[in-house]
């Protein structure tokens, strides 16, 4: 969440984590999935840092409860670099009317490229770090839950 990082300073990586999951749909349909205890997460991230961890990938993608603003705060408070994801989760994590579920490859590509190049917007405007710089996604997630990709996942 602090821009490009010096690889020599990163330390160990947790390549698939979920630090912040929020939103009305998640709260209504998946209340046990809410991750809304920032103080506890700060403690866990500080322990991770003390053990040699330097960065992690938050694998919650676009529109499925991702909270990049919270990731910015967690990174700033703990010194752990956090990579935000763009992409899509399984359809069950979106309301039926969610636009991502109706976009074709071209529309999804536009969203992913915009979030990587220009910055992420979790529905309430472009997210910026504490220095006022737009936070850009660093990975693209496509979730799968079967031996073969569904038409949506393809």
mmCIF file of N, CA, C and O in Angstrom, residues 82-131:
data_model
loop_
_atom_site.group_PDB
_atom_site.id
_atom_site.type_symbol
_atom_site.label_atom_id
_atom_site.label_comp_id
_atom_site.label_asym_id
_atom_site.label_seq_id
_atom_site.Cartn_x
_atom_site.Cartn_y
_atom_site.Cartn_z
ATOM 1 N N UNK A 82 1.303 -4.436 1.658
ATOM 2 C CA UNK A 82 0.133 -5.234 1.291
ATOM 3 C C UNK A 82 -0.176 -4.986 -0.176
ATOM 4 O O UNK A 82 -0.324 -3.847 -0.599
ATOM 5 N N UNK A 83 -0.267 -6.062 -0.932
ATOM 6 C CA UNK A 83 -0.605 -5.993 -2.347
ATOM 7 C C UNK A 83 -2.108 -6.211 -2.476
ATOM 8 O O UNK A 83 -2.629 -7.234 -2.030
ATOM 9 N N UNK A 84 -2.801 -5.250 -3.079
ATOM 10 C CA UNK A 84 -4.246 -5.369 -3.302
ATOM 11 C C UNK A 84 -4.498 -6.123 -4.611
ATOM 12 O O UNK A 84 -3.721 -6.027 -5.559
ATOM 13 N N UNK A 85 -5.609 -6.846 -4.658
ATOM 14 C CA UNK A 85 -5.970 -7.619 -5.846
ATOM 15 C C UNK A 85 -7.092 -6.945 -6.626
ATOM 16 O O UNK A 85 -8.010 -6.372 -6.051
ATOM 17 N N UNK A 86 -7.006 -7.054 -7.924
ATOM 18 C CA UNK A 86 -8.144 -6.824 -8.792
ATOM 19 C C UNK A 86 -8.594 -8.219 -9.229
ATOM 20 O O UNK A 86 -8.059 -9.213 -8.772
ATOM 21 N N UNK A 87 -9.586 -8.301 -10.078
ATOM 22 C CA UNK A 87 -10.051 -9.609 -10.531
ATOM 23 C C UNK A 87 -11.468 -9.874 -10.079
ATOM 24 O O UNK A 87 -12.195 -8.954 -9.698
ATOM 25 N N UNK A 88 -11.845 -11.134 -10.116
ATOM 26 C CA UNK A 88 -13.191 -11.527 -9.703
ATOM 27 C C UNK A 88 -13.135 -12.763 -8.824
ATOM 28 O O UNK A 88 -12.272 -13.612 -8.962
ATOM 29 N N UNK A 89 -14.095 -12.829 -7.929
ATOM 30 C CA UNK A 89 -14.253 -13.984 -7.049
ATOM 31 C C UNK A 89 -15.315 -14.884 -7.667
ATOM 32 O O UNK A 89 -15.810 -14.631 -8.764
ATOM 33 N N UNK A 90 -15.690 -15.910 -6.970
ATOM 34 C CA UNK A 90 -16.782 -16.777 -7.412
ATOM 35 C C UNK A 90 -18.080 -15.971 -7.452
ATOM 36 O O UNK A 90 -18.288 -15.091 -6.605
ATOM 37 N N UNK A 91 -18.961 -16.248 -8.391
ATOM 38 C CA UNK A 91 -20.209 -15.478 -8.502
ATOM 39 C C UNK A 91 -21.049 -15.440 -7.224
ATOM 40 O O UNK A 91 -21.757 -14.465 -6.999
ATOM 41 N N UNK A 92 -20.950 -16.450 -6.379
ATOM 42 C CA UNK A 92 -21.761 -16.455 -5.153
ATOM 43 C C UNK A 92 -21.414 -15.303 -4.212
ATOM 44 O O UNK A 92 -22.186 -14.989 -3.318
ATOM 45 N N UNK A 93 -20.272 -14.658 -4.399
ATOM 46 C CA UNK A 93 -19.861 -13.564 -3.530
ATOM 47 C C UNK A 93 -20.303 -12.192 -4.031
ATOM 48 O O UNK A 93 -19.863 -11.170 -3.502
ATOM 49 N N UNK A 94 -21.165 -12.182 -5.054
ATOM 50 C CA UNK A 94 -21.684 -10.938 -5.613
ATOM 51 C C UNK A 94 -23.208 -11.000 -5.644
ATOM 52 O O UNK A 94 -23.786 -12.065 -5.898
ATOM 53 N N UNK A 95 -23.872 -9.866 -5.446
ATOM 54 C CA UNK A 95 -25.324 -9.842 -5.651
ATOM 55 C C UNK A 95 -25.617 -10.187 -7.124
ATOM 56 O O UNK A 95 -24.816 -9.890 -8.014
ATOM 57 N N UNK A 96 -26.755 -10.794 -7.367
ATOM 58 C CA UNK A 96 -27.101 -11.219 -8.725
ATOM 59 C C UNK A 96 -27.010 -10.105 -9.753
ATOM 60 O O UNK A 96 -26.676 -10.346 -10.912
ATOM 61 N N UNK A 97 -27.291 -8.873 -9.342
ATOM 62 C CA UNK A 97 -27.298 -7.751 -10.281
ATOM 63 C C UNK A 97 -25.934 -7.058 -10.418
ATOM 64 O O UNK A 97 -25.812 -6.042 -11.101
ATOM 65 N N UNK A 98 -24.899 -7.599 -9.816
ATOM 66 C CA UNK A 98 -23.589 -6.941 -9.857
ATOM 67 C C UNK A 98 -23.075 -6.854 -11.293
ATOM 68 O O UNK A 98 -23.101 -7.830 -12.029
ATOM 69 N N UNK A 99 -22.599 -5.671 -11.709
ATOM 70 C CA UNK A 99 -22.153 -5.486 -13.094
ATOM 71 C C UNK A 99 -21.019 -6.411 -13.525
ATOM 72 O O UNK A 99 -20.944 -6.796 -14.690
ATOM 73 N N UNK A 100 -20.124 -6.791 -12.611
ATOM 74 C CA UNK A 100 -19.020 -7.677 -12.995
ATOM 75 C C UNK A 100 -19.519 -9.018 -13.523
ATOM 76 O O UNK A 100 -18.868 -9.640 -14.359
ATOM 77 N N UNK A 101 -20.669 -9.454 -13.028
ATOM 78 C CA UNK A 101 -21.200 -10.751 -13.460
ATOM 79 C C UNK A 101 -21.740 -10.717 -14.887
ATOM 80 O O UNK A 101 -21.905 -11.761 -15.505
ATOM 81 N N UNK A 102 -22.003 -9.519 -15.394
ATOM 82 C CA UNK A 102 -22.569 -9.391 -16.743
ATOM 83 C C UNK A 102 -21.555 -8.917 -17.776
ATOM 84 O O UNK A 102 -21.843 -8.873 -18.960
ATOM 85 N N UNK A 103 -20.389 -8.524 -17.324
ATOM 86 C CA UNK A 103 -19.371 -8.026 -18.253
ATOM 87 C C UNK A 103 -18.747 -9.186 -19.016
ATOM 88 O O UNK A 103 -18.500 -10.247 -18.462
ATOM 89 N N UNK A 104 -18.449 -8.946 -20.237
ATOM 90 C CA UNK A 104 -17.662 -9.904 -21.001
ATOM 91 C C UNK A 104 -16.186 -9.685 -20.749
ATOM 92 O O UNK A 104 -15.787 -8.854 -19.920
ATOM 93 N N UNK A 105 -15.374 -10.394 -21.493
ATOM 94 C CA UNK A 105 -13.925 -10.317 -21.324
ATOM 95 C C UNK A 105 -13.409 -8.892 -21.524
ATOM 96 O O UNK A 105 -12.538 -8.433 -20.778
ATOM 97 N N UNK A 106 -13.947 -8.186 -22.507
ATOM 98 C CA UNK A 106 -13.464 -6.824 -22.775
ATOM 99 C C UNK A 106 -13.756 -5.893 -21.597
ATOM 100 O O UNK A 106 -12.898 -5.099 -21.190
ATOM 101 N N UNK A 107 -14.949 -5.974 -21.024
ATOM 102 C CA UNK A 107 -15.304 -5.127 -19.890
ATOM 103 C C UNK A 107 -14.485 -5.449 -18.656
ATOM 104 O O UNK A 107 -14.030 -4.545 -17.948
ATOM 105 N N UNK A 108 -14.296 -6.744 -18.383
ATOM 106 C CA UNK A 108 -13.487 -7.136 -17.229
ATOM 107 C C UNK A 108 -12.037 -6.701 -17.413
ATOM 108 O O UNK A 108 -11.409 -6.206 -16.479
ATOM 109 N N UNK A 109 -11.533 -6.859 -18.634
ATOM 110 C CA UNK A 109 -10.164 -6.429 -18.914
ATOM 111 C C UNK A 109 -10.010 -4.942 -18.641
ATOM 112 O O UNK A 109 -9.020 -4.501 -18.029
ATOM 113 N N UNK A 110 -10.990 -4.157 -19.038
ATOM 114 C CA UNK A 110 -10.949 -2.710 -18.801
ATOM 115 C C UNK A 110 -10.879 -2.399 -17.299
ATOM 116 O O UNK A 110 -10.095 -1.558 -16.859
ATOM 117 N N UNK A 111 -11.692 -3.097 -16.520
ATOM 118 C CA UNK A 111 -11.680 -2.892 -15.064
ATOM 119 C C UNK A 111 -10.313 -3.270 -14.489
ATOM 120 O O UNK A 111 -9.713 -2.507 -13.726
ATOM 121 N N UNK A 112 -9.809 -4.427 -14.861
ATOM 122 C CA UNK A 112 -8.540 -4.901 -14.288
ATOM 123 C C UNK A 112 -7.386 -3.974 -14.663
ATOM 124 O O UNK A 112 -6.568 -3.621 -13.811
ATOM 125 N N UNK A 113 -7.318 -3.577 -15.924
ATOM 126 C CA UNK A 113 -6.239 -2.691 -16.369
ATOM 127 C C UNK A 113 -6.333 -1.340 -15.658
ATOM 128 O O UNK A 113 -5.329 -0.800 -15.196
ATOM 129 N N UNK A 114 -7.538 -0.807 -15.536
ATOM 130 C CA UNK A 114 -7.715 0.481 -14.849
ATOM 131 C C UNK A 114 -7.240 0.379 -13.400
ATOM 132 O O UNK A 114 -6.570 1.274 -12.888
ATOM 133 N N UNK A 115 -7.578 -0.713 -12.712
ATOM 134 C CA UNK A 115 -7.181 -0.849 -11.312
ATOM 135 C C UNK A 115 -5.679 -1.058 -11.146
ATOM 136 O O UNK A 115 -5.123 -0.709 -10.122
ATOM 137 N N UNK A 116 -5.028 -1.600 -12.153
ATOM 138 C CA UNK A 116 -3.574 -1.779 -12.107
ATOM 139 C C UNK A 116 -2.853 -0.493 -12.495
ATOM 140 O O UNK A 116 -1.862 -0.119 -11.877
ATOM 141 N N UNK A 117 -3.357 0.190 -13.504
ATOM 142 C CA UNK A 117 -2.646 1.371 -14.009
ATOM 143 C C UNK A 117 -3.050 2.675 -13.317
ATOM 144 O O UNK A 117 -2.191 3.500 -13.024
ATOM 145 N N UNK A 118 -4.339 2.878 -13.088
ATOM 146 C CA UNK A 118 -4.811 4.162 -12.550
ATOM 147 C C UNK A 118 -5.072 4.114 -11.047
ATOM 148 O O UNK A 118 -4.882 5.104 -10.348
ATOM 149 N N UNK A 119 -5.561 2.987 -10.554
ATOM 150 C CA UNK A 119 -5.859 2.860 -9.135
ATOM 151 C C UNK A 119 -7.192 2.186 -8.906
ATOM 152 O O UNK A 119 -7.976 2.000 -9.837
ATOM 153 N N UNK A 120 -7.436 1.796 -7.660
ATOM 154 C CA UNK A 120 -8.642 1.061 -7.311
ATOM 155 C C UNK A 120 -9.714 1.992 -6.755
ATOM 156 O O UNK A 120 -9.421 3.012 -6.144
ATOM 157 N N UNK A 121 -10.943 1.598 -6.979
ATOM 158 C CA UNK A 121 -12.116 2.311 -6.479
ATOM 159 C C UNK A 121 -13.045 1.244 -5.921
ATOM 160 O O UNK A 121 -13.556 0.411 -6.659
ATOM 161 N N UNK A 122 -13.241 1.252 -4.612
ATOM 162 C CA UNK A 122 -14.119 0.274 -3.972
ATOM 163 C C UNK A 122 -15.564 0.756 -3.894
ATOM 164 O O UNK A 122 -16.331 0.317 -3.053
ATOM 165 N N UNK A 123 -15.927 1.669 -4.803
ATOM 166 C CA UNK A 123 -17.299 2.139 -4.863
ATOM 167 C C UNK A 123 -17.512 3.513 -4.274
ATOM 168 O O UNK A 123 -18.596 4.072 -4.368
ATOM 169 N N UNK A 124 -16.481 4.055 -3.673
ATOM 170 C CA UNK A 124 -16.624 5.377 -3.058
ATOM 171 C C UNK A 124 -15.469 6.305 -3.455
ATOM 172 O O UNK A 124 -15.056 7.154 -2.691
ATOM 173 N N UNK A 125 -14.971 6.121 -4.654
ATOM 174 C CA UNK A 125 -13.908 6.977 -5.166
ATOM 175 C C UNK A 125 -12.552 6.305 -5.153
ATOM 176 O O UNK A 125 -12.342 5.273 -4.509
ATOM 177 N N UNK A 126 -11.636 6.900 -5.886
ATOM 178 C CA UNK A 126 -10.276 6.381 -5.991
ATOM 179 C C UNK A 126 -9.633 6.339 -4.612
ATOM 180 O O UNK A 126 -9.685 7.307 -3.856
ATOM 181 N N UNK A 127 -9.032 5.199 -4.274
ATOM 182 C CA UNK A 127 -8.369 5.032 -2.980
ATOM 183 C C UNK A 127 -6.932 5.535 -3.100
ATOM 184 O O UNK A 127 -6.217 5.159 -4.029
ATOM 185 N N UNK A 128 -6.530 6.372 -2.154
ATOM 186 C CA UNK A 128 -5.170 6.902 -2.144
ATOM 187 C C UNK A 128 -4.465 6.509 -0.848
ATOM 188 O O UNK A 128 -5.113 6.263 0.173
ATOM 189 N N UNK A 129 -3.142 6.451 -0.917
ATOM 190 C CA UNK A 129 -2.380 6.170 0.293
ATOM 191 C C UNK A 129 -2.254 7.448 1.119
ATOM 192 O O UNK A 129 -2.814 8.482 0.759
ATOM 193 N N UNK A 130 -1.528 7.390 2.196
ATOM 194 C CA UNK A 130 -1.416 8.549 3.094
ATOM 195 C C UNK A 130 -0.662 9.718 2.471
ATOM 196 O O UNK A 130 -0.727 10.820 2.975
ATOM 197 N N UNK A 131 0.027 9.459 1.386
ATOM 198 C CA UNK A 131 0.738 10.531 0.673
ATOM 199 C C UNK A 131 -0.105 11.107 -0.460
ATOM 200 O O UNK A 131 0.351 11.962 -1.201
#
